[in-house]
Coordinates of C-alpha atoms and ligand atoms in Angstrom, one line a residue:
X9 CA -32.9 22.4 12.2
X10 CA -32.3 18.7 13.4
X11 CA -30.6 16.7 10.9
X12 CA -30.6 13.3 10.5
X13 CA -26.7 12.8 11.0
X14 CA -26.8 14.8 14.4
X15 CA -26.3 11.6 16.2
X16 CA -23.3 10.6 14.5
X17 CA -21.6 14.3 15.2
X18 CA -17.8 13.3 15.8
X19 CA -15.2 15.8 18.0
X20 CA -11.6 15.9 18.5
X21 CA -9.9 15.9 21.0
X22 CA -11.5 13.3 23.5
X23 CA -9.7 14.5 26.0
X24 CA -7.2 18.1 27.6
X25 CA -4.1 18.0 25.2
X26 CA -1.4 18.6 28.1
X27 CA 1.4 17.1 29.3
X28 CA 0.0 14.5 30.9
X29 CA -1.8 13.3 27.6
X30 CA 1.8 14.0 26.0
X31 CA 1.2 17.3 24.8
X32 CA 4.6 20.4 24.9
X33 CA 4.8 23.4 23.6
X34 CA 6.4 23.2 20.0
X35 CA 9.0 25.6 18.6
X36 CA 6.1 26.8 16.4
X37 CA 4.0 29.6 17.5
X38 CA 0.7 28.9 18.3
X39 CA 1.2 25.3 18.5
X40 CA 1.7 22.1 20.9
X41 CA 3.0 19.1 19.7
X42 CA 2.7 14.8 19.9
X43 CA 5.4 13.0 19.5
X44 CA 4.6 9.6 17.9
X45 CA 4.6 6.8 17.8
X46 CA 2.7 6.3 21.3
X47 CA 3.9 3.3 23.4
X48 CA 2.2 0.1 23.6
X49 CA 0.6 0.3 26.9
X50 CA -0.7 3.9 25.8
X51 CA -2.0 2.3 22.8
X52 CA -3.5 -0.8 24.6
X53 CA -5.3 1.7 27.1
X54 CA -6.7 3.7 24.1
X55 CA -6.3 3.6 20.4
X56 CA -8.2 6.1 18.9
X57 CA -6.5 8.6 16.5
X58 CA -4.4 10.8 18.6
X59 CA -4.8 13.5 16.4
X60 CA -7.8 13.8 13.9
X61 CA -8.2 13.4 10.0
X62 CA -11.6 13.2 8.1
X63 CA -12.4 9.9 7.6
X64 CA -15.5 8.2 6.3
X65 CA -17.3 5.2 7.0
X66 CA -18.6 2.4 4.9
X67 CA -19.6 -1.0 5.5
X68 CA -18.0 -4.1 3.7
X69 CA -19.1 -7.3 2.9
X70 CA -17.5 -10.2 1.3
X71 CA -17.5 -13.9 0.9
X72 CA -15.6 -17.6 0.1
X73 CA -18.4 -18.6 -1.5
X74 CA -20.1 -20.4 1.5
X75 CA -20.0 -17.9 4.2
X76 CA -20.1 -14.0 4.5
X77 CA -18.7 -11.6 6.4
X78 CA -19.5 -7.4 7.2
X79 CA -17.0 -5.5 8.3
X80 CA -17.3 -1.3 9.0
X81 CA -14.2 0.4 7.5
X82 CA -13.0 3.6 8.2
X83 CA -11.0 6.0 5.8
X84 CA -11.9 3.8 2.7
X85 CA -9.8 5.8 -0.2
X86 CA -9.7 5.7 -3.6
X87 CA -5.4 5.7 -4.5
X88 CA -5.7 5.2 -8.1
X89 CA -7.6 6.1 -11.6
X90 CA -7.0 3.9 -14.3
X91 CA -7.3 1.3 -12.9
X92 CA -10.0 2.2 -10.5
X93 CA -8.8 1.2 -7.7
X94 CA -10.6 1.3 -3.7
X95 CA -8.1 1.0 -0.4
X96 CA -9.1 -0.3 2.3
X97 CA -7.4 -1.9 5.6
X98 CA -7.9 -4.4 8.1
X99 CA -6.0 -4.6 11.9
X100 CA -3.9 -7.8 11.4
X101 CA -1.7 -7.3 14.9
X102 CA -4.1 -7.0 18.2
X103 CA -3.4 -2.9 19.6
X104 CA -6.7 -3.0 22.1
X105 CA -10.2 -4.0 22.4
X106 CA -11.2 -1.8 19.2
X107 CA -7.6 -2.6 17.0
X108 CA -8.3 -6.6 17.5
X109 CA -7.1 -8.8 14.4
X110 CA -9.9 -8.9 11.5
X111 CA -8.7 -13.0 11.3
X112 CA -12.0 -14.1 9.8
X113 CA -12.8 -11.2 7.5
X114 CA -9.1 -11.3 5.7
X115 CA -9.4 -15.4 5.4
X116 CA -12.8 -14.8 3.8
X117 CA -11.9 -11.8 1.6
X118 CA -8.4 -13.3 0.2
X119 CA -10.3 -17.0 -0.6
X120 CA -13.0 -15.1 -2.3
X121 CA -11.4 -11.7 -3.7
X122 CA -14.3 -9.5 -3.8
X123 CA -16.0 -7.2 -1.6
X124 CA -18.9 -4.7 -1.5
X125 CA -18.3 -1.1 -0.4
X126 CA -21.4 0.0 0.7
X127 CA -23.1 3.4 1.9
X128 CA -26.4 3.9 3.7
X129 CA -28.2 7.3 4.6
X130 CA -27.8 7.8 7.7
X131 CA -30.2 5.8 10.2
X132 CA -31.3 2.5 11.0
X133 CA -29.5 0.5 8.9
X134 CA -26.3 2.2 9.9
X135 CA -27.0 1.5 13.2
X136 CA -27.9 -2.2 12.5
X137 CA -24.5 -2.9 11.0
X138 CA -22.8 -1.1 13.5
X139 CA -24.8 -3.4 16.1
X140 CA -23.9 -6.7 14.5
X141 CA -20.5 -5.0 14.2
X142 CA -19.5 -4.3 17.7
X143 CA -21.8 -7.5 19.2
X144 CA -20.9 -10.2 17.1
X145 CA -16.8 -11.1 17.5
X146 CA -14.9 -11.6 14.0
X147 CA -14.8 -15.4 14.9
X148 CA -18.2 -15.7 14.5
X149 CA -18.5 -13.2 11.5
X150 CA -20.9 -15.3 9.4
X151 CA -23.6 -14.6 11.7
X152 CA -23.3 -10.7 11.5
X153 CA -24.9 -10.0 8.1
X154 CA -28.0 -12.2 9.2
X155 CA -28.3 -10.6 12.5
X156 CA -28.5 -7.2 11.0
X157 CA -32.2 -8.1 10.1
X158 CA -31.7 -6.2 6.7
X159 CA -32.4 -7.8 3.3
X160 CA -29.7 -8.9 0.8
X161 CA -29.4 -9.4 -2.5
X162 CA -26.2 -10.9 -4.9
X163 CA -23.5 -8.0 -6.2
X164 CA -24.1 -7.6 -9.7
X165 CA -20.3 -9.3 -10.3
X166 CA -19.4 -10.6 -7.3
X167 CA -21.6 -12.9 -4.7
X168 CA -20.5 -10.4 -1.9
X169 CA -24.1 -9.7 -0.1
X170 CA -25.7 -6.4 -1.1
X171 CA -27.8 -4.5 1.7
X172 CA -31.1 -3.5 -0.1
X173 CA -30.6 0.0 2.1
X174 CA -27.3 0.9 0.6
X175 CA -27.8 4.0 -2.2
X176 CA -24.6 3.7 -3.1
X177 CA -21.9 0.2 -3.8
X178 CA -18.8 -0.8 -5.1
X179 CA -18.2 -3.7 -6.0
X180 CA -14.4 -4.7 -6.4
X181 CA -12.1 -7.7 -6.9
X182 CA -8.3 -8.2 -5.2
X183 CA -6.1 -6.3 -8.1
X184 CA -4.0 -8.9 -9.8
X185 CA -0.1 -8.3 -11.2
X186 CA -0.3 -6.1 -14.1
X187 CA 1.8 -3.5 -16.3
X188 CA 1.2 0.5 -16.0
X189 CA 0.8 2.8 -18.8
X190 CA 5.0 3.0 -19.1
X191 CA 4.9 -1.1 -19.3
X192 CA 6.2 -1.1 -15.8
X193 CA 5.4 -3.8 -13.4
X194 CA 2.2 -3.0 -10.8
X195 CA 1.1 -5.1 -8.1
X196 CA 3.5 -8.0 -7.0
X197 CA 0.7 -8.9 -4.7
X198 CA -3.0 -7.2 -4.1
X199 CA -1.9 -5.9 -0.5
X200 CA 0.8 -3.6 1.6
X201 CA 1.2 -5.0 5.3
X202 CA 3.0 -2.1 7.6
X203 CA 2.7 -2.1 11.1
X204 CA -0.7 -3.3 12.4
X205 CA -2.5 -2.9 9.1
X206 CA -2.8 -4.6 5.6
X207 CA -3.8 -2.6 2.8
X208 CA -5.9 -4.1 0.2
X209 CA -6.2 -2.9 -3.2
X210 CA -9.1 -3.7 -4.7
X211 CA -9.7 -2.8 -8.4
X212 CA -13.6 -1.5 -9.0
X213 CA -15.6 -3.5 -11.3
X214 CA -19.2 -2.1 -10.7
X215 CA -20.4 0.7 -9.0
X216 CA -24.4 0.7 -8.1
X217 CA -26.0 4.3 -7.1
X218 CA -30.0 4.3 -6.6
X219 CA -32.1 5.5 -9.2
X220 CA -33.5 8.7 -7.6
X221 CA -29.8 10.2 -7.0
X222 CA -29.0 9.0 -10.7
X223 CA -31.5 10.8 -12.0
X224 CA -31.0 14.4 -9.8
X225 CA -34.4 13.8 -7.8
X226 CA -32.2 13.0 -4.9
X227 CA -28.9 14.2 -4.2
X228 CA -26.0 13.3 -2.1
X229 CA -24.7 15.7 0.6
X230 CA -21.0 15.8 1.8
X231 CA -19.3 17.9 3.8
X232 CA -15.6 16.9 3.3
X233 CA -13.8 19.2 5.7
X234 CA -14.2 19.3 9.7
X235 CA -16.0 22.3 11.3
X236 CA -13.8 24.8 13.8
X237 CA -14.0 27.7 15.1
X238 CA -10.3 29.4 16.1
X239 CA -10.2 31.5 18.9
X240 CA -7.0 32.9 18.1
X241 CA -6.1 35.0 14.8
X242 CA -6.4 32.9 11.8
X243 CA -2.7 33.8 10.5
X244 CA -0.6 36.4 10.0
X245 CA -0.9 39.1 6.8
X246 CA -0.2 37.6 3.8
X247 CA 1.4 38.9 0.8
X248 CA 0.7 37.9 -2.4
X249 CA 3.7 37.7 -4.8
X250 CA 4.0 38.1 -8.6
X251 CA 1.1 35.5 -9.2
X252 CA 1.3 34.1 -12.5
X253 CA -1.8 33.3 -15.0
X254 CA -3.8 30.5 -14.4
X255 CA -4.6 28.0 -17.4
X256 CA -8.4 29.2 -17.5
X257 CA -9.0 25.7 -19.9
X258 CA -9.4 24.0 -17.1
X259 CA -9.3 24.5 -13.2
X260 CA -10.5 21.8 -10.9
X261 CA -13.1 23.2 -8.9
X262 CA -13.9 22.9 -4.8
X263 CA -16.2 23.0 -2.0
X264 CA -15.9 21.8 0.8
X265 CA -20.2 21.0 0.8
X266 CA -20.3 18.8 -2.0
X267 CA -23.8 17.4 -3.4
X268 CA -24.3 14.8 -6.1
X269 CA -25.2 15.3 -8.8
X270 CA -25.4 18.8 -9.1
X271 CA -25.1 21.1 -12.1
X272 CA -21.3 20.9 -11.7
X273 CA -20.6 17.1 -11.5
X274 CA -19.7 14.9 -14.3
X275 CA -23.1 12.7 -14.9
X276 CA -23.0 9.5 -13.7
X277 CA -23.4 7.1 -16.8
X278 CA -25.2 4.2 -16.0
X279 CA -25.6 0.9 -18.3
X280 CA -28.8 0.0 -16.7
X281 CA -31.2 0.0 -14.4
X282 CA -31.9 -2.8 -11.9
X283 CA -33.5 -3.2 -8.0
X284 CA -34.4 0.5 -7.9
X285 CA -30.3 0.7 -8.4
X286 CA -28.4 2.1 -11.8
X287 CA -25.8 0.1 -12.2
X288 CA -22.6 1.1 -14.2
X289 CA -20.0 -1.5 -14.8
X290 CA -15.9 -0.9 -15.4
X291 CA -13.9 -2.3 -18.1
X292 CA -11.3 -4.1 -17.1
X293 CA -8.6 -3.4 -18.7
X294 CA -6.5 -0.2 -18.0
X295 CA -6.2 0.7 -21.5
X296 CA -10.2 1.3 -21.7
X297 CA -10.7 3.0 -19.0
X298 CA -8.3 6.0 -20.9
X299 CA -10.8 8.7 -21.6
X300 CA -8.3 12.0 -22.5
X301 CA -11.1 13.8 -22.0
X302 CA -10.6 15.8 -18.7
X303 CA -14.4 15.8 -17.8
X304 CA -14.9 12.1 -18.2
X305 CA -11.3 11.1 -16.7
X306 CA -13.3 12.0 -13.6
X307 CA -14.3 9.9 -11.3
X308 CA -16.9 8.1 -12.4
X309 CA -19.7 8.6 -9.5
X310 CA -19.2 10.2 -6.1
X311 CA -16.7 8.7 -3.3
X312 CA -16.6 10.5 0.2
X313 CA -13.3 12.0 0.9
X314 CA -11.8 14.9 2.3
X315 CA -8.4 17.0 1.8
X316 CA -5.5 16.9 2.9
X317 CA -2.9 19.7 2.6
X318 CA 0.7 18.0 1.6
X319 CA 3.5 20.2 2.1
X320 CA 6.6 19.9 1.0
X321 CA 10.4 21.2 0.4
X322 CA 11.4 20.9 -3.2
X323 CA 15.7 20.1 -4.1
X324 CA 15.9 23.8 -4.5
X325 CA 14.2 24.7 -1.3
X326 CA 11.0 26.2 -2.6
X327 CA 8.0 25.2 -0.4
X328 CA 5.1 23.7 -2.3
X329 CA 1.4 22.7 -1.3
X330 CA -0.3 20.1 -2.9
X331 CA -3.8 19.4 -1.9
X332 CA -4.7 15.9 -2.1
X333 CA -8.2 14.3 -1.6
X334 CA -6.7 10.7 -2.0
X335 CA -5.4 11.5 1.7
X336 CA -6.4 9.0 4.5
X337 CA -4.9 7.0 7.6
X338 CA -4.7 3.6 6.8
X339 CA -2.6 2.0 9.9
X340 CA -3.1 2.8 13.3
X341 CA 0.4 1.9 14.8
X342 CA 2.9 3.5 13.9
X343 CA 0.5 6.2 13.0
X344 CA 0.7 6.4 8.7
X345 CA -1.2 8.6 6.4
X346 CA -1.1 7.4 2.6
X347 CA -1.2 10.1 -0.3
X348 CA -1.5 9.4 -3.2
X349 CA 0.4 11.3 -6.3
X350 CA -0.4 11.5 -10.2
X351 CA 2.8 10.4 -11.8
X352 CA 1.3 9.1 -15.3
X353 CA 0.8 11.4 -18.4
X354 CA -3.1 11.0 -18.9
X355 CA -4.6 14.8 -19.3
X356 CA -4.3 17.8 -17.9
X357 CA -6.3 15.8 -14.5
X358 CA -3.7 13.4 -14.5
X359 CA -0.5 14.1 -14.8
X360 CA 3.1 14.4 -12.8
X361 CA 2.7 16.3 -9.6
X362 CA 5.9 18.9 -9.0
X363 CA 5.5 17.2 -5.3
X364 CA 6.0 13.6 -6.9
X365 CA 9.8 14.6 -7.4
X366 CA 10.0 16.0 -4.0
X367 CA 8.0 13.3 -2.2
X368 CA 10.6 10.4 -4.0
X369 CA 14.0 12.0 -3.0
X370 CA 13.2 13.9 0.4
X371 CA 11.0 11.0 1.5
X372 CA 9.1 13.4 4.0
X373 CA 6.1 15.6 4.1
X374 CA 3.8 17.4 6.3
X375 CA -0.2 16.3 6.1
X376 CA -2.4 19.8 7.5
X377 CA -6.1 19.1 7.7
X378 CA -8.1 21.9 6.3
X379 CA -11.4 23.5 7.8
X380 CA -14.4 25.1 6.4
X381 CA -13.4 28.8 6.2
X382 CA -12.8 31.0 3.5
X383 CA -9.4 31.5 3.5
X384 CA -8.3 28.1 3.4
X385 CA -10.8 27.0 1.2
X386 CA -9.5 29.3 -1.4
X387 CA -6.3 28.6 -0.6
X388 CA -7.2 25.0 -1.7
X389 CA -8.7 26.1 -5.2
X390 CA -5.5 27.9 -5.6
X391 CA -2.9 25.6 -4.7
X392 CA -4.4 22.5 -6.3
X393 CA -4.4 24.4 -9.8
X394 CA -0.8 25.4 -10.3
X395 CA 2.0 23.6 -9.8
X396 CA 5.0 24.8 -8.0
X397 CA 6.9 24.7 -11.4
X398 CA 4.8 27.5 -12.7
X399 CA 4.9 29.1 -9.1
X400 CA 7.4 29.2 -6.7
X401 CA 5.4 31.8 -4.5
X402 CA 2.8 28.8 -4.9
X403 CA 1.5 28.9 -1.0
X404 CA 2.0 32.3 -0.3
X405 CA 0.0 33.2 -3.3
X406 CA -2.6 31.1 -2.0
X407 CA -3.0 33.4 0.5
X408 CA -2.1 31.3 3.5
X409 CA 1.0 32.3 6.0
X410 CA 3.7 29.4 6.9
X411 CA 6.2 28.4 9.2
X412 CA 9.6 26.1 8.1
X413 CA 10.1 23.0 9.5
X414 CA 12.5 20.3 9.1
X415 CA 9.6 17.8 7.0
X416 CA 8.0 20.6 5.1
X417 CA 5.8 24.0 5.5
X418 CA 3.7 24.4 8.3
X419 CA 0.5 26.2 7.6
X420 CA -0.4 28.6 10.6
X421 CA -3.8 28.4 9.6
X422 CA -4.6 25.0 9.7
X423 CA -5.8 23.2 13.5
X424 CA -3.8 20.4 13.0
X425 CA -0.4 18.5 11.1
X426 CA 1.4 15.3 10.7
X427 CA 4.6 15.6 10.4
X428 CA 5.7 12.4 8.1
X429 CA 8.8 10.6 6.8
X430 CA 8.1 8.3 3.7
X431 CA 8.3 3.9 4.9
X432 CA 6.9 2.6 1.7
X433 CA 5.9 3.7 -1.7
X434 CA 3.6 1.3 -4.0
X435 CA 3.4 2.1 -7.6
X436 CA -0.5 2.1 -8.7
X437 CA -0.6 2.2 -12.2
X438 CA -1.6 6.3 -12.4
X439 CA -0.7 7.6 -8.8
X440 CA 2.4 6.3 -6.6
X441 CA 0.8 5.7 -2.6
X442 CA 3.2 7.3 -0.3
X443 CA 2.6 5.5 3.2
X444 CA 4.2 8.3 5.9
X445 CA 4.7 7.6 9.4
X446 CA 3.6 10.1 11.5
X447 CA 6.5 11.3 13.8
X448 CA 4.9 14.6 15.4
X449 CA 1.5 15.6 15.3
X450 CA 1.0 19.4 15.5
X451 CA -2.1 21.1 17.0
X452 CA -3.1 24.6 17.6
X453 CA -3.4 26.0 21.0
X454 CA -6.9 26.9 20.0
X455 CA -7.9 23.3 19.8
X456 CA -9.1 22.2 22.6
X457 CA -11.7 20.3 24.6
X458 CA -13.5 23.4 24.7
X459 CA -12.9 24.3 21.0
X460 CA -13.2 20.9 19.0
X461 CA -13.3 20.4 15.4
X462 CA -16.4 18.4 14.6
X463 CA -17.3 16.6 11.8
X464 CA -20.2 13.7 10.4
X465 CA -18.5 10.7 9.0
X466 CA -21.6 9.7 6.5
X467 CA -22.7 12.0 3.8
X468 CA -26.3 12.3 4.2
X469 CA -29.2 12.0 1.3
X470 CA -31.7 15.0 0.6
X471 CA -34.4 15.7 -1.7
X472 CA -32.7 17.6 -4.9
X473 CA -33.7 21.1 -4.0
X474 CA -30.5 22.6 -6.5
X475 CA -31.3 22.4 -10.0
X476 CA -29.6 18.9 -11.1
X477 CA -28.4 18.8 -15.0
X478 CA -27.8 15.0 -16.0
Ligands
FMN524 C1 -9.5 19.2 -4.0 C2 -8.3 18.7 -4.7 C3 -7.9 17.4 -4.5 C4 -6.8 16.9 -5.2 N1 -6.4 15.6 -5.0 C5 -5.3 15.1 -5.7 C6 -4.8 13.8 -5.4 O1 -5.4 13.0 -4.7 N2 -3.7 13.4 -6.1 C7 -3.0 14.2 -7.0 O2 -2.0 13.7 -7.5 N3 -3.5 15.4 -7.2 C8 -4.6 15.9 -6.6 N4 -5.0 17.2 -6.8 C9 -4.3 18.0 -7.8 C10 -3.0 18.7 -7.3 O3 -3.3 19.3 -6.0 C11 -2.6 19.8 -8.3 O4 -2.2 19.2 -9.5 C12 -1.4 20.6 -7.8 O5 -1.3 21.8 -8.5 C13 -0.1 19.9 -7.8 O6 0.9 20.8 -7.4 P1 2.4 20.5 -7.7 O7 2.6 20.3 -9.2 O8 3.1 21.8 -7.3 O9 2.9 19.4 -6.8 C14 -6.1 17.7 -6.2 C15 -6.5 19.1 -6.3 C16 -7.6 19.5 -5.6 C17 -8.1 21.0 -5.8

C-alpha cells in the first residue's frame, strides 16, 4: 500500500563504500571501515553523514521580537528530564553549500531565547517549509516563514510563530544557570560550541499536541529504527550465560513501531484545550517537575527518537551495552554523536547508569545503530533493563555475539558503528551529554549500494485503529 511518507524514504550509503570513497577492510570480520575525520576538501565536495544514524526532522521557528526566522533541524534530541530539556544545533563554521553558517537564525534565537519545535504529517506543509528552507538564504530569513504560504499563530509562551499544520510543538526558552538535584552548578551558558556546530539547550516550557491524537482518535506512528536486510548470517551462535532475575516491578518496554497514544503509553495530560490543540504547560522549576512515580517520570508526550547501542569496557574489563534513545549527531565536523547518561537518583527510570562510570574514566565508547529484526530488538529490551552490575554476561545474555575493540564491544550484528573517544561532557541536571568524536566508522560488508538501510525521517499520523486507553 502507498504511504504518505514514501516520498521522503531515506537510504544509506549514497554511494559504493570502497577504497576510493575511503573504505578498507577492518581487522573485524565482516566489516570495512572509515577513518574520520574526513578532510576539508572531502567535506567541501560533500558533507552528508558518512555513515548513517536515525535522525529526525523538525522545523524551528523563533524570533527578536520584530522579525522571525524557520529553520529545519535535523537529530533534534531530548538530553535531559528534569529539567526538560530539547537539543538542537546550528552550523556556525561554513563545511559546503548544505553546512553554511545559520548567522541569522542564531542572532535571532539568542536575542529572543525561544523557539518552536514543530512536527507536521507528512505532506504539503513539509514540503513548503522545506521550500522556503532551501530557496530563501539565511540572510534573508525573515522572509521564509511568510513565503511558506501557511498560517501562523503566537506560541502559547513564547511569540515564536506557530504553523497552524503542526500536530505536535514545543515550545522552549534558552536554559539559564541553575543548580542540579546535588546543588551542583548546571549551565554556565545555554550552549556547547565544538567543531562546526553549537548546541543549544533549550528547556521546554509548553508542549501543544492536536486534539484528535490527545484524545486516541488519531494516533502517531514512528518507526525509530532503520530497515535492512543482511545478506550475510546475522551473527554467530550465542550462548546465554547464568542470566540473573529481572526486577519484574518495572521493565521499560520497546518497539521499534511506536504509536501514540496507545494502550501502553503514559496519557498525555493536558491543561487545556485551545486552536484544535491541547496544550500542556511545564513548571519551571526542577524541583516540580520530580514525579517519583516511574510512569509519570516519563516523558510527558511523544518525541521522535531512535536507539543507539553504547558499548562499553568497564575498569574491570567486563563489556557492557547500554541502549540509549537520547543518542543523536549533533556536529557534522569532526563527526560527534552525543549520549546522554542518567546520573541523578530520581526512580527506578532515572537513576546512575553502570556505563556512566565507565563513560567518565575511559572517555570512549562505541555507538551501533540497531535495525528492525528480532534478535536485536530483543536484545534492546534486555540490555536496557539490567545493568552490568547485576550482569556481567549483560550482552551475551542479550543474545547478541561481539567482537573486542580497543573503544568498546562491537556488535556483529549491527550494519553499522562509531567508534568514539569522549571531547566534552556537559552536566544537565539528570543526565551528563557525552559529545564523542567519531574516529572510525564501521560498516558491514552487507551494506551496500545494493543493500541499503532505509528509513523515513517524519513519523506519520493515522486514524487510531489500536484500541487507545487515555
Ligand atoms: C529503548 C531504551 C532507551 C533508553 N535510553 C536511555 C537514555 O537515553 N539514557 C539513559 O541513561 N538510559 C537509557 N535507557 C536505560 C538504560 O539502557 C538502562 O538503564 C541500562 O540497563 C543501563 O545499563 P548499565 O547500568 O549497565 O549501564 C534506555 C533503555 C531503553 C530500553
Amino acid at each position: 500500500m502507498k504511504s504518505k511518507l514514501d516520498k521522503y524514504l531515506y537510504t544509506w550509503p549514497h554511494e559504493e563504500l570502497n577504497a576510493q570513497s575511503g573504505w578498507k577492510k577492518s581487522q573485524h570480520k565482516g566489516f570495512i571501515e572509515h577513518p574520520m575525520p574526513e578532510s576539508e576538501e572531502k567535506l567541501a565536495n560533500d558533507s552528508r553523514w558518512p555513515g548513517f544514524f536515525p535522525s529526525a526532522i523538525c522545523f524551528v521557528t523563533t524570533t527578536n521580537g520584530k522579525q522571525t526566522a524557520l529553520e529545519k533541524v535535523v537529530g533534534a534530541t531530548i538530553v535531559n528530564r528534569f529539567p526538560f530539556i530539547v537539543a538542537l544545533s546550528f552550523c556556525t563554521k561554513p563545511l559546503s553549500k548544505r553546512h553554511y553558517v545559520r548567522e541569522e537564525f542564531i542572532k535571532m534565537l539568542e536575542e529572543g531565547r525561544s523557539v518552536a519545535v514543530q512536527y507536521f504529517e507528512p505532506g504539503e506543509s513539509i514540503d513548503k517549509c522545506m521550500n522556503a528552507i532551501n530557496t530563501i538564504d539565511d540572510n534573508e530569513i525573515d522572509k521564509r516563514i511568510g513565503s511558506t504560504g501557511l498560517k501562523t499563530i503566537k506560541a502559547q509562551t513564547n511569540d515564536c510563530k506557530v504553523f497552524t499544520d503542526a500536530y505536535m510543538v514545543y515550545e522552549a526558552k534558552l536554559v539559564k544557570p541553575g543548580k542540579d538535584f546535588e546543588g551542583q552548578k548546571i549551565f554556565d551558558k545555554p550552549y556547547t560550541d565544538f567543531g562546526s556546530h553549537r548546541i543549544y539547550y533549550l528547556e521546554i516550557e509548553a508542549i501543544q499536541l492536536r486534539e484528535d491524537i490527545c484524545k486516541g482518535e488519531s494516533q502517531v506512528h514512528w518507526r525509530s529504527l532503520p530497515f535492512w536486510d543482511p545478506k550475510n548470517e546475522l551473527q554467530p551462535k550465542v550462548e546465554g550465560i547464568s542470566k540473573p532475575l529481572m526486577d519484574v516491578k518495572y521493565q521499560k518496554g520497546y518497539a521499534s513501531d511506536y504509536m501514540f497514544p496507545a494502550k501502553n503509553t503514559t496519557a498525555f495530560y493536558y491543561d487545556r484545550i485551545e486552536n484544535g490543540m491541547c496544550i500542556k504547560h511545564l513548571p519551571p522549576l526542577p524541583e516540580d517537575q520530580v514525579e517519583v512515580d516511574n510512569d509519570k517520570a516519563r516523558w510527558p508526550c511523544f518525541f521522535p527518537s531512535s536507539v543507539g547501542m553504547i558499548t562499553t569496557y568497564a575498569e574491570d574489563g567486563t563489556p557492557n551495552l547500554m541502549p540509549c534513545g537520547s543518542t543523536s549527531i549533533l556536529i557534522r565536523h569532526p563527526l560527534c554523536i552525543a549520549i546522554c547518561v542518567s546520573y541523578a537518583k530520581v526512580n527506578v527510570r532515572y537513576a546512575p547508569r553502570a556505563s556512566l562510570d565507565t563513560l567518565l574514566k575511559n572517555k570512549k565508547f562505541i555507538c551501533g545503530v540497531p535495525f528492525v529484526n528480532e534478535t536485536v530488538i530483543d536484545g534492546i529490551k534486555y540490555s536496557g533493563n539490567i545493568s552490568s552490575a547485576q550482569d556481567k554476561h549483560k550482552i551475551s545474555n542479550a543474545g547478541l555475539a561481539f567482537m573486542n575493540d580497543d573503544e568498546g564491544p562491537v556488535l556483529n550484528a549491527l550494519p553499522i558503528h562509531f567508534k568514539c573517544k569522549v571531547v566534552e561532557i556537559v552536566r544537565l541536571g539528570t543526565h551528563f551529554l557525552f559529545l564523542g568524536q567519531t574516529e572510525s566508522i564501521l560498516v558491514r560488508e552487507d551494506v551496500s549500494i545494493e543493500n541499503k538501510l532505509k528509513w523515513y525521517s517524519y513519523p506519520d499520523v493515522e486514524t487510531a485503529k489500536a484500541e487507545v486507553k487515555i
